[in-house]
Amino acid sequence: PDLVVHHKFERSLQKSIKRNYMYGVGNARMKQKFPERGISLFPFPLLIVGLSILNFVLLENLKAFIFILPLLVYYEWTLKAFRDKNVSLFVYPYIQFLLESSNDVGWLNQFLFSGERQ
């Protein structure tokens, strides 16, 4: 119980996106190996992408809403930006969206296109 583990990660956006993609791949491999496991996808990127597609197909006048949707979905960052009066924090919802999306893309790519399902 007293064990402490330290992980060393490079703090670049590119490395974080790749790492999250690989987490998604690993989670999909676990699903393939253990089919009873749940699906481990982040729901908000799927929601945002789905609404974006719907927006461009049917409701072209909601482009501004789609752009601000990450600010609403990941509202903790938006509230913190207002509370701390720190404009740079408004970028964080978009970064979180990118990281969760890369996880989902890794998962979907591995699960749907790898051909390793049992």
XYZ file of N, CA and C in Angstrom, residues 19-112:
282
model
N 0.456 8.868 -27.377
C 0.298 8.017 -26.190
C -1.180 7.648 -25.985
N -2.070 8.612 -26.139
C -3.490 8.336 -25.978
C -4.017 7.421 -27.071
N -3.502 7.579 -28.276
C -3.862 6.676 -29.369
C -3.476 5.239 -28.982
N -2.267 5.085 -28.450
C -1.795 3.747 -28.074
C -2.577 3.193 -26.884
N -3.020 4.049 -25.971
C -3.900 3.584 -24.891
C -5.177 3.000 -25.490
N -5.718 3.678 -26.493
C -6.918 3.171 -27.157
C -6.668 1.834 -27.822
N -5.532 1.697 -28.493
C -5.163 0.423 -29.121
C -5.081 -0.671 -28.062
N -4.419 -0.366 -26.948
C -4.286 -1.356 -25.874
C -5.628 -1.753 -25.283
N -6.510 -0.786 -25.090
C -7.838 -1.097 -24.566
C -8.637 -1.968 -25.534
N -8.500 -1.710 -26.823
C -9.194 -2.531 -27.816
C -8.637 -3.947 -27.836
N -7.323 -4.078 -27.675
C -6.726 -5.421 -27.619
C -7.245 -6.191 -26.408
N -7.418 -5.489 -25.287
C -7.989 -6.145 -24.105
C -9.421 -6.597 -24.388
N -10.181 -5.773 -25.106
C -11.550 -6.134 -25.475
C -11.554 -7.351 -26.395
N -10.591 -7.401 -27.309
C -10.497 -8.533 -28.221
C -10.122 -9.814 -27.478
N -9.247 -9.685 -26.515
C -8.802 -10.851 -25.757
C -9.859 -11.298 -24.748
N -10.549 -10.323 -24.165
C -11.578 -10.599 -23.164
C -12.881 -9.947 -23.621
N -13.648 -10.623 -24.477
C -14.859 -10.028 -25.061
C -15.892 -9.554 -24.040
N -15.847 -10.109 -22.842
C -16.810 -9.689 -21.821
C -16.507 -8.297 -21.267
N -15.321 -7.788 -21.547
C -14.965 -6.439 -21.098
C -15.844 -5.406 -21.785
N -16.079 -4.325 -21.097
C -16.850 -3.244 -21.691
C -16.051 -2.509 -22.759
N -16.752 -1.731 -23.535
C -16.112 -0.896 -24.551
C -15.592 0.355 -23.872
N -14.337 0.677 -24.103
C -13.729 1.820 -23.410
C -13.470 2.974 -24.381
N -14.549 3.609 -24.775
C -14.456 4.797 -25.623
C -14.902 6.010 -24.814
N -14.295 7.156 -25.090
C -14.747 8.397 -24.482
C -15.984 8.866 -25.237
N -17.072 9.174 -24.548
C -18.312 9.512 -25.245
C -18.328 10.909 -25.865
N -17.666 11.872 -25.255
C -17.804 13.247 -25.741
C -17.216 13.472 -27.134
N -16.050 12.909 -27.472
C -15.605 13.072 -28.861
C -16.588 12.480 -29.863
N -17.172 11.346 -29.517
C -18.161 10.746 -30.422
C -19.376 11.655 -30.560
N -19.808 12.248 -29.450
C -20.934 13.180 -29.477
C -20.611 14.407 -30.329
N -19.443 14.977 -30.106
C -19.059 16.190 -30.832
C -18.906 15.909 -32.323
N -18.287 14.800 -32.664
C -18.137 14.447 -34.082
C -19.502 14.169 -34.701
N -20.355 13.447 -33.976
C -21.705 13.167 -34.484
C -22.501 14.435 -34.708
N -22.455 15.356 -33.747
C -23.162 16.627 -33.913
C -22.564 17.463 -35.037
N -21.263 17.385 -35.207
C -20.611 18.120 -36.302
C -21.078 17.606 -37.651
N -21.153 16.298 -37.777
C -21.636 15.709 -39.034
C -23.089 16.113 -39.263
N -23.899 16.011 -38.229
C -25.299 16.420 -38.337
C -25.407 17.890 -38.714
N -24.567 18.694 -38.095
C -24.557 20.129 -38.379
C -24.274 20.405 -39.851
N -23.261 19.768 -40.395
C -22.888 20.044 -41.784
C -23.861 19.435 -42.780
N -24.539 18.377 -42.380
C -25.502 17.759 -43.283
C -26.847 18.480 -43.243
N -27.298 18.825 -42.042
C -28.653 19.351 -41.904
C -28.745 20.797 -41.423
N -27.902 21.182 -40.510
C -28.092 22.437 -39.792
C -26.888 23.362 -39.929
N -26.628 23.816 -41.106
C -25.411 24.585 -41.352
C -25.285 25.849 -40.514
N -26.336 26.321 -39.923
C -26.272 27.567 -39.171
C -25.769 27.381 -37.738
N -25.367 26.167 -37.345
C -24.892 25.923 -35.984
C -23.372 25.768 -35.882
N -22.642 26.278 -36.857
C -21.181 26.114 -36.840
C -20.553 26.720 -35.595
N -21.029 27.853 -35.150
C -20.478 28.474 -33.938
C -20.739 27.591 -32.724
N -21.912 26.973 -32.666
C -22.229 26.085 -31.548
C -21.270 24.898 -31.508
N -20.996 24.310 -32.659
C -20.079 23.170 -32.719
C -18.690 23.604 -32.262
N -18.285 24.810 -32.628
C -16.963 25.300 -32.227
C -16.863 25.479 -30.716
N -17.929 25.940 -30.071
C -17.869 26.173 -28.625
C -18.278 24.936 -27.813
N -18.745 23.893 -28.475
C -19.193 22.699 -27.758
C -18.137 22.121 -26.814
N -16.854 22.022 -27.195
C -15.863 21.538 -26.220
C -15.792 22.397 -24.961
N -16.017 23.689 -25.090
C -16.022 24.555 -23.903
C -17.161 24.195 -22.962
N -18.259 23.704 -23.525
C -19.418 23.307 -22.714
C -19.280 21.887 -22.182
N -18.789 21.006 -23.020
C -18.656 19.599 -22.629
C -17.598 19.448 -21.535
N -16.477 20.098 -21.712
C -15.400 20.050 -20.724
C -15.445 21.336 -19.902
N -16.578 21.574 -19.301
C -16.869 22.852 -18.649
C -15.960 23.159 -17.462
N -15.336 22.130 -16.872
C -14.469 22.395 -15.725
C -13.348 23.358 -16.107
N -12.787 23.144 -17.301
C -11.709 24.027 -17.773
C -12.236 25.429 -18.030
N -13.423 25.510 -18.593
C -14.015 26.817 -18.888
C -14.272 27.581 -17.597
N -14.835 26.905 -16.604
C -15.069 27.556 -15.309
C -13.761 28.001 -14.662
N -12.753 27.139 -14.745
C -11.445 27.478 -14.164
C -10.840 28.687 -14.878
N -11.012 28.768 -16.190
C -10.485 29.911 -16.941
C -11.127 31.214 -16.468
N -12.448 31.178 -16.266
C -13.131 32.370 -15.762
C -12.736 32.668 -14.316
N -12.724 31.638 -13.489
C -12.421 31.815 -12.068
C -11.005 32.354 -11.861
N -10.036 31.789 -12.624
C -8.633 32.201 -12.465
C -8.266 33.403 -13.335
N -9.237 33.857 -14.144
C -8.979 34.952 -15.094
C -7.732 34.659 -15.940
N -7.724 33.415 -16.471
C -6.587 32.929 -17.253
C -7.089 32.504 -18.631
N -6.921 33.355 -19.595
C -7.423 33.111 -20.952
C -6.814 31.864 -21.579
N -5.579 31.543 -21.246
C -4.926 30.380 -21.858
C -5.628 29.070 -21.498
N -6.361 29.038 -20.401
C -7.068 27.815 -20.020
C -8.226 27.487 -20.958
N -8.653 28.436 -21.763
C -9.718 28.158 -22.734
C -9.261 27.187 -23.824
N -7.966 26.975 -23.956
C -7.438 26.017 -24.930
C -7.573 24.590 -24.415
N -7.581 24.406 -23.101
C -7.573 23.073 -22.511
C -8.755 22.198 -22.923
N -9.982 22.710 -23.042
C -11.060 21.823 -23.511
C -10.785 21.241 -24.894
N -10.151 22.011 -25.743
C -9.826 21.522 -27.085
C -8.709 20.484 -27.028
N -7.759 20.683 -26.121
C -6.692 19.690 -25.936
C -7.278 18.401 -25.382
N -8.163 18.508 -24.402
C -8.792 17.309 -23.854
C -9.590 16.588 -24.930
N -10.296 17.348 -25.769
C -11.025 16.747 -26.888
C -10.063 15.997 -27.817
N -8.918 16.603 -28.137
C -7.926 15.943 -29.000
C -7.409 14.655 -28.372
N -7.094 14.696 -27.084
C -6.541 13.518 -26.418
C -7.571 12.396 -26.331
N -8.795 12.721 -25.961
C -9.834 11.695 -25.896
C -10.162 11.163 -27.293
N -10.151 12.043 -28.277
C -10.405 11.606 -29.660
C -9.322 10.662 -30.143
N -8.064 10.957 -29.818
C -6.981 10.078 -30.267
C -7.102 8.707 -29.609
N -7.544 8.663 -28.356
C -7.798 7.379 -27.698
C -8.892 6.615 -28.454
N -9.983 7.297 -28.766
C -11.089 6.651 -29.480
C -10.673 6.169 -30.862
N -9.897 6.969 -31.572
C -9.443 6.571 -32.911
C -8.544 5.338 -32.812
N -7.651 5.311 -31.824
C -6.805 4.129 -31.626
C -7.630 2.896 -31.332
N -8.638 3.063 -30.464
C -9.505 1.939 -30.109
C -10.253 1.434 -31.343
N -10.897 2.358 -32.059
C -11.693 1.967 -33.224
C -10.823 1.351 -34.315
N -9.650 1.940 -34.552
C -8.747 1.412 -35.567
C -8.331 -0.020 -35.222
N -7.959 -0.245 -33.984
C -7.533 -1.587 -33.570
C -8.703 -2.569 -33.593
N -9.813 -2.189 -33.033
C -10.927 -3.121 -32.893
C -11.609 -3.424 -34.219
N -11.784 -2.408 -35.051
C -12.533 -2.605 -36.294
C -11.687 -3.107 -37.450
